[in-house]
């Protein structure tokens, strides 16, 4: 197959981790007879420096016209003082909205080789951590009206959290369908004891439940969910939630797996053109030092093959290679533990490539 991939290296460690993922994709192309064409896209702080805009229209166009987008990370201290709508993160939000990718899928899965890295007690980890957070990505407070006004010398800032029934319904369906493919348990997370938008969320989820009788729907308040994720993560299989709750809970969920650097994500909308990125940030403090963990990005590329290009064997091949490298005790600094062998970012990339083999 011939696929066009828009590549956003971004800021901080973005370029070095993306480089490893591209090396892996090239080897996959060789092994399976595909052609992957890469188109560079500037987004984030580097685009602000170059174009005065975190996502120029032409760059968004390249992404929308591609078969899928691979992203490293954006942002950094350097751009912290620029106005809100010119921040690097605004480029990412515009990209998500421009691509219409409303469904963000963030797996929280513990790798058996890294179980010791979890900050949770062994007896909790042993019960298993393997769930998915389906996060609504282009609505809610991130995309509501943002205003700052000043009256009698006092500033007031307002961010609007709004959801329509149809926005809730389309992400709700993704939640039910994801649960259907797994253990058929869906937990809808909201704050319906306080927020109208959450009460609407809950009522739409229950209306949809009638169409998915094989899936058991439960409701959980977001504050309780934050607690349950550390108390008993084994109870979860698929969580569906709105944009900001999903942002917060997915960081918490990644932490309990012990290694945020390992976690990929996919964002999809109505078409197969998706956005694939690791969930960690741009880590400017270690940028350019060749010590970052590229595995989250490599696994994001695997998700791209699986979900957008319908290449499950190729995706398995990458995931098995990562697992084989971990089995041999190779670790980047963030997941290092006693008795393991510490490697840098590009060396980790090379090791993964050395384990790629066509079954
Ligand atoms: C994430 C990030 C982004 C978000 C930021 C960088 C805008 O935290 O992907 O979780 O809040 O969605
Ligand atoms: Mg986040």
GROMACS .gro file of N, CA, C and O in nm, residues 32 114 121 205 261 272:
model
   24
   32UNK      N    1   0.706  -0.532   0.453
   32UNK     CA    2   0.573  -0.567   0.404
   32UNK      C    3   0.541  -0.512   0.265
   32UNK      O    4   0.429  -0.523   0.217
  114UNK      N    5   0.737  -0.381   3.308
  114UNK     CA    6   0.757  -0.255   3.379
  114UNK      C    7   0.670  -0.244   3.504
  114UNK      O    8   0.654  -0.136   3.559
  121UNK      N    9   0.069   0.004   4.493
  121UNK     CA   10   0.113  -0.117   4.566
  121UNK      C   11   0.102  -0.240   4.476
  121UNK      O   12   0.011  -0.250   4.393
  205UNK      N   13  -2.613   0.925   2.733
  205UNK     CA   14  -2.551   0.792   2.746
  205UNK      C   15  -2.656   0.686   2.777
  205UNK      O   16  -2.653   0.576   2.721
  261UNK      N   17   0.594   0.775   2.925
  261UNK     CA   18   0.669   0.774   2.799
  261UNK      C   19   0.634   0.659   2.707
  261UNK      O   20   0.676   0.654   2.592
  272UNK      N   21  -1.102   0.791   0.798
  272UNK     CA   22  -0.992   0.710   0.851
  272UNK      C   23  -0.865   0.793   0.872
  272UNK      O   24  -0.764   0.742   0.920
   0.00000   0.00000   0.00000
